[in-house]
């Protein structure tokens, strides 16, 4: 399955070869697919599942958009973790449960950072909200890559170089 996914992603890589490494392109492709999946799930849940302005989940009343966001996270976060663990960062020697905890920690940080940065760009700097969202998405994607590469799915250093197993 991994090879099929990589072959599909790599099919689109040649035009970008001069600008970005294959590993980073693969990360962007899988991250982009996770973002797209999240948007699709959010939209479908908002339009077709949570039809009332408020809904009750586990005894709590929440707004429709929050319920849709929970559905989005419930699908997109596991998908993103699996793609990163089994397709992109396969050279990591960190145990799976540790990777999962680190990944969930990253997603919690990203939710907080997104909220703070959106307020900063749109309310303090007065940048149009849609433009602010794009800026925040790019910043969060860069931060997430570095966090995952150097922490969540890190590799032990051997003799000053990373020990990367070829697959």
PDB file of C-alpha atoms in Angstrom:
ATOM      1  CA  UNK A   1       0.000   0.000   0.000  1.00  0.00           C
ATOM      2  CA  UNK A   2       2.845   2.389   0.900  1.00  0.00           C
ATOM      3  CA  UNK A   3       4.488   1.884  -2.465  1.00  0.00           C
ATOM      4  CA  UNK A   4       1.222   2.532  -4.318  1.00  0.00           C
ATOM      5  CA  UNK A   5       0.642   5.764  -2.401  1.00  0.00           C
ATOM      6  CA  UNK A   6       4.212   6.930  -3.007  1.00  0.00           C
ATOM      7  CA  UNK A   7       4.016   6.028  -6.711  1.00  0.00           C
ATOM      8  CA  UNK A   8       0.845   8.127  -7.025  1.00  0.00           C
ATOM      9  CA  UNK A   9       2.409  11.105  -5.223  1.00  0.00           C
ATOM     10  CA  UNK A  10       5.700  10.782  -7.112  1.00  0.00           C
ATOM     11  CA  UNK A  11       3.844  10.898 -10.429  1.00  0.00           C
ATOM     12  CA  UNK A  12       3.173  14.597  -9.737  1.00  0.00           C
ATOM     13  CA  UNK A  13       6.676  15.361  -8.413  1.00  0.00           C
ATOM     14  CA  UNK A  14       8.759  16.058 -11.592  1.00  0.00           C
ATOM     15  CA  UNK A  15       7.593  19.682 -12.163  1.00  0.00           C
ATOM     16  CA  UNK A  16       8.531  20.516  -8.561  1.00  0.00           C
ATOM     17  CA  UNK A  17      11.902  18.709  -8.543  1.00  0.00           C
ATOM     18  CA  UNK A  18      13.918  21.950  -8.880  1.00  0.00           C
ATOM     19  CA  UNK A  19      12.154  23.620  -5.950  1.00  0.00           C
ATOM     20  CA  UNK A  20      11.587  20.992  -3.277  1.00  0.00           C
ATOM     21  CA  UNK A  21      13.020  17.653  -2.166  1.00  0.00           C
ATOM     22  CA  UNK A  22      11.027  14.522  -2.870  1.00  0.00           C
ATOM     23  CA  UNK A  23      10.584  13.871   0.875  1.00  0.00           C
ATOM     24  CA  UNK A  24       9.187  17.362   1.479  1.00  0.00           C
ATOM     25  CA  UNK A  25       6.931  17.066  -1.578  1.00  0.00           C
ATOM     26  CA  UNK A  26       5.572  13.785  -0.241  1.00  0.00           C
ATOM     27  CA  UNK A  27       4.971  15.394   3.153  1.00  0.00           C
ATOM     28  CA  UNK A  28       3.140  18.310   1.543  1.00  0.00           C
ATOM     29  CA  UNK A  29       1.042  15.964  -0.595  1.00  0.00           C
ATOM     30  CA  UNK A  30      -0.047  13.807   2.337  1.00  0.00           C
ATOM     31  CA  UNK A  31      -0.562  16.856   4.551  1.00  0.00           C
ATOM     32  CA  UNK A  32      -2.596  18.502   1.812  1.00  0.00           C
ATOM     33  CA  UNK A  33      -4.699  15.372   1.428  1.00  0.00           C
ATOM     34  CA  UNK A  34      -5.325  15.340   5.199  1.00  0.00           C
ATOM     35  CA  UNK A  35      -6.359  19.009   5.094  1.00  0.00           C
ATOM     36  CA  UNK A  36      -8.655  18.348   2.134  1.00  0.00           C
ATOM     37  CA  UNK A  37     -10.164  15.318   3.876  1.00  0.00           C
ATOM     38  CA  UNK A  38     -10.800  17.436   6.961  1.00  0.00           C
ATOM     39  CA  UNK A  39     -12.530  20.147   4.941  1.00  0.00           C
ATOM     40  CA  UNK A  40     -14.691  17.564   3.148  1.00  0.00           C
ATOM     41  CA  UNK A  41     -15.672  15.841   6.407  1.00  0.00           C
ATOM     42  CA  UNK A  42     -16.400  19.205   8.037  1.00  0.00           C
ATOM     43  CA  UNK A  43     -18.580  20.294   5.120  1.00  0.00           C
ATOM     44  CA  UNK A  44     -20.506  17.014   4.927  1.00  0.00           C
ATOM     45  CA  UNK A  45     -21.031  16.896   8.692  1.00  0.00           C
ATOM     46  CA  UNK A  46     -22.158  20.529   8.772  1.00  0.00           C
ATOM     47  CA  UNK A  47     -24.537  20.208   5.825  1.00  0.00           C
ATOM     48  CA  UNK A  48     -25.910  16.687   6.240  1.00  0.00           C
ATOM     49  CA  UNK A  49     -25.271  15.335   9.752  1.00  0.00           C
ATOM     50  CA  UNK A  50     -25.644  18.180  12.235  1.00  0.00           C
ATOM     51  CA  UNK A  51     -28.765  19.893  10.952  1.00  0.00           C
ATOM     52  CA  UNK A  52     -29.822  21.750  14.116  1.00  0.00           C
ATOM     53  CA  UNK A  53     -28.059  24.934  15.292  1.00  0.00           C
ATOM     54  CA  UNK A  54     -27.065  23.048  18.456  1.00  0.00           C
ATOM     55  CA  UNK A  55     -26.644  19.367  19.192  1.00  0.00           C
ATOM     56  CA  UNK A  56     -26.088  17.296  22.315  1.00  0.00           C
ATOM     57  CA  UNK A  57     -23.031  15.060  22.499  1.00  0.00           C
ATOM     58  CA  UNK A  58     -22.179  13.177  25.704  1.00  0.00           C
ATOM     59  CA  UNK A  59     -24.523  15.370  27.706  1.00  0.00           C
ATOM     60  CA  UNK A  60     -23.021  18.604  26.426  1.00  0.00           C
ATOM     61  CA  UNK A  61     -24.768  21.044  24.108  1.00  0.00           C
ATOM     62  CA  UNK A  62     -22.483  22.276  21.352  1.00  0.00           C
ATOM     63  CA  UNK A  63     -22.966  24.424  18.294  1.00  0.00           C
ATOM     64  CA  UNK A  64     -23.324  22.896  14.849  1.00  0.00           C
ATOM     65  CA  UNK A  65     -19.953  24.147  13.576  1.00  0.00           C
ATOM     66  CA  UNK A  66     -18.162  22.763  16.656  1.00  0.00           C
ATOM     67  CA  UNK A  67     -19.800  19.370  16.166  1.00  0.00           C
ATOM     68  CA  UNK A  68     -18.695  19.381  12.516  1.00  0.00           C
ATOM     69  CA  UNK A  69     -15.165  20.328  13.591  1.00  0.00           C
ATOM     70  CA  UNK A  70     -15.110  17.389  16.027  1.00  0.00           C
ATOM     71  CA  UNK A  71     -16.140  15.074  13.172  1.00  0.00           C
ATOM     72  CA  UNK A  72     -13.403  16.629  11.019  1.00  0.00           C
ATOM     73  CA  UNK A  73     -10.749  16.006  13.694  1.00  0.00           C
ATOM     74  CA  UNK A  74     -12.046  12.479  14.394  1.00  0.00           C
ATOM     75  CA  UNK A  75     -11.339  11.502  10.772  1.00  0.00           C
ATOM     76  CA  UNK A  76      -8.476  13.767   9.650  1.00  0.00           C
ATOM     77  CA  UNK A  77      -6.177  13.371  12.659  1.00  0.00           C
ATOM     78  CA  UNK A  78      -5.996   9.537  12.549  1.00  0.00           C
ATOM     79  CA  UNK A  79      -5.626   9.649   8.739  1.00  0.00           C
ATOM     80  CA  UNK A  80      -2.803  12.184   9.028  1.00  0.00           C
ATOM     81  CA  UNK A  81      -1.034  10.147  11.717  1.00  0.00           C
ATOM     82  CA  UNK A  82      -1.224   6.941   9.665  1.00  0.00           C
ATOM     83  CA  UNK A  83       0.057   8.673   6.524  1.00  0.00           C
ATOM     84  CA  UNK A  84       2.962  10.221   8.424  1.00  0.00           C
ATOM     85  CA  UNK A  85       3.880   7.058  10.328  1.00  0.00           C
ATOM     86  CA  UNK A  86       3.558   4.515   7.520  1.00  0.00           C
ATOM     87  CA  UNK A  87       4.224   6.553   4.371  1.00  0.00           C
ATOM     88  CA  UNK A  88       6.385   9.606   5.110  1.00  0.00           C
ATOM     89  CA  UNK A  89       8.441   9.075   8.274  1.00  0.00           C
ATOM     90  CA  UNK A  90       9.001   5.315   8.038  1.00  0.00           C
ATOM     91  CA  UNK A  91      12.643   5.588   9.134  1.00  0.00           C
ATOM     92  CA  UNK A  92      11.737   6.561  12.706  1.00  0.00           C
ATOM     93  CA  UNK A  93      12.706   4.237  15.533  1.00  0.00           C
ATOM     94  CA  UNK A  94      10.404   5.938  18.041  1.00  0.00           C
ATOM     95  CA  UNK A  95       7.731   3.529  19.324  1.00  0.00           C
ATOM     96  CA  UNK A  96       4.279   3.880  17.774  1.00  0.00           C
ATOM     97  CA  UNK A  97       2.479   4.827  20.992  1.00  0.00           C
ATOM     98  CA  UNK A  98       5.062   7.533  21.706  1.00  0.00           C
ATOM     99  CA  UNK A  99       4.663   8.839  18.148  1.00  0.00           C
ATOM    100  CA  UNK A 100       0.886   8.903  18.620  1.00  0.00           C
ATOM    101  CA  UNK A 101       1.121  10.845  21.897  1.00  0.00           C
ATOM    102  CA  UNK A 102       3.542  13.318  20.329  1.00  0.00           C
ATOM    103  CA  UNK A 103       1.320  13.651  17.268  1.00  0.00           C
ATOM    104  CA  UNK A 104      -1.773  14.336  19.397  1.00  0.00           C
ATOM    105  CA  UNK A 105       0.263  16.875  21.364  1.00  0.00           C
ATOM    106  CA  UNK A 106       1.185  18.567  18.085  1.00  0.00           C
ATOM    107  CA  UNK A 107      -2.458  18.726  17.028  1.00  0.00           C
ATOM    108  CA  UNK A 108      -3.418  20.297  20.353  1.00  0.00           C
ATOM    109  CA  UNK A 109      -0.641  22.883  19.912  1.00  0.00           C
ATOM    110  CA  UNK A 110      -1.797  23.519  16.327  1.00  0.00           C
ATOM    111  CA  UNK A 111      -5.374  24.166  17.442  1.00  0.00           C
ATOM    112  CA  UNK A 112      -4.137  26.708  20.010  1.00  0.00           C
ATOM    113  CA  UNK A 113      -1.678  28.328  17.580  1.00  0.00           C
ATOM    114  CA  UNK A 114      -4.315  28.552  14.857  1.00  0.00           C
ATOM    115  CA  UNK A 115      -6.728  30.299  17.196  1.00  0.00           C
ATOM    116  CA  UNK A 116      -4.120  32.764  18.468  1.00  0.00           C
ATOM    117  CA  UNK A 117      -2.572  33.491  15.060  1.00  0.00           C
ATOM    118  CA  UNK A 118      -5.934  33.969  13.349  1.00  0.00           C
ATOM    119  CA  UNK A 119      -6.909  36.522  15.978  1.00  0.00           C
ATOM    120  CA  UNK A 120      -3.522  38.225  15.614  1.00  0.00           C
ATOM    121  CA  UNK A 121      -3.577  38.479  11.814  1.00  0.00           C
ATOM    122  CA  UNK A 122      -7.244  39.297  11.365  1.00  0.00           C
ATOM    123  CA  UNK A 123      -8.058  41.334  14.474  1.00  0.00           C
ATOM    124  CA  UNK A 124      -4.784  43.050  15.370  1.00  0.00           C
ATOM    125  CA  UNK A 125      -3.115  43.410  11.960  1.00  0.00           C
ATOM    126  CA  UNK A 126      -6.508  43.797  10.225  1.00  0.00           C
ATOM    127  CA  UNK A 127      -5.653  41.327   7.457  1.00  0.00           C
ATOM    128  CA  UNK A 128      -8.714  39.939   5.674  1.00  0.00           C
ATOM    129  CA  UNK A 129      -9.799  36.692   7.462  1.00  0.00           C
ATOM    130  CA  UNK A 130      -9.423  34.423   4.412  1.00  0.00           C
ATOM    131  CA  UNK A 131      -5.911  35.732   3.742  1.00  0.00           C
ATOM    132  CA  UNK A 132      -5.135  35.347   7.452  1.00  0.00           C
ATOM    133  CA  UNK A 133      -6.281  31.717   7.307  1.00  0.00           C
ATOM    134  CA  UNK A 134      -3.970  30.998   4.373  1.00  0.00           C
ATOM    135  CA  UNK A 135      -1.017  32.626   6.173  1.00  0.00           C
ATOM    136  CA  UNK A 136      -1.750  30.678   9.349  1.00  0.00           C
ATOM    137  CA  UNK A 137      -2.106  27.421   7.402  1.00  0.00           C
ATOM    138  CA  UNK A 138       1.331  27.906   5.816  1.00  0.00           C
ATOM    139  CA  UNK A 139       2.930  28.780   9.168  1.00  0.00           C
ATOM    140  CA  UNK A 140       1.297  25.824  10.912  1.00  0.00           C
ATOM    141  CA  UNK A 141       2.318  23.463   8.102  1.00  0.00           C
ATOM    142  CA  UNK A 142       5.952  24.571   8.416  1.00  0.00           C
ATOM    143  CA  UNK A 143       5.880  24.261  12.191  1.00  0.00           C
ATOM    144  CA  UNK A 144       4.190  20.836  11.966  1.00  0.00           C
ATOM    145  CA  UNK A 145       6.785  19.516   9.542  1.00  0.00           C
ATOM    146  CA  UNK A 146       9.667  20.585  11.777  1.00  0.00           C
ATOM    147  CA  UNK A 147       7.938  19.239  14.893  1.00  0.00           C
ATOM    148  CA  UNK A 148       7.230  15.882  13.257  1.00  0.00           C
ATOM    149  CA  UNK A 149      10.605  15.572  11.565  1.00  0.00           C
ATOM    150  CA  UNK A 150      12.704  16.429  14.623  1.00  0.00           C
ATOM    151  CA  UNK A 151      10.446  15.226  17.443  1.00  0.00           C
ATOM    152  CA  UNK A 152       7.412  13.043  16.691  1.00  0.00           C
ATOM    153  CA  UNK A 153       9.082  10.783  14.114  1.00  0.00           C
ATOM    154  CA  UNK A 154      12.723  11.600  14.929  1.00  0.00           C
ATOM    155  CA  UNK A 155      15.641   9.334  14.090  1.00  0.00           C
ATOM    156  CA  UNK A 156      18.654   8.579  16.285  1.00  0.00           C
ATOM    157  CA  UNK A 157      21.877  10.269  15.203  1.00  0.00           C
ATOM    158  CA  UNK A 158      24.795   7.936  14.554  1.00  0.00           C
ATOM    159  CA  UNK A 159      28.266   9.403  14.060  1.00  0.00           C
ATOM    160  CA  UNK A 160      26.917  12.927  13.538  1.00  0.00           C
ATOM    161  CA  UNK A 161      24.526  11.847  10.757  1.00  0.00           C
ATOM    162  CA  UNK A 162      20.983  10.616  10.982  1.00  0.00           C
ATOM    163  CA  UNK A 163      20.647   6.858  10.710  1.00  0.00           C
ATOM    164  CA  UNK A 164      18.016   6.503   8.012  1.00  0.00           C
ATOM    165  CA  UNK A 165      16.993   3.043   6.921  1.00  0.00           C
ATOM    166  CA  UNK A 166      16.190   2.743   3.229  1.00  0.00           C
ATOM    167  CA  UNK A 167      12.901   1.086   2.313  1.00  0.00           C
TER     168      UNK A 167
END
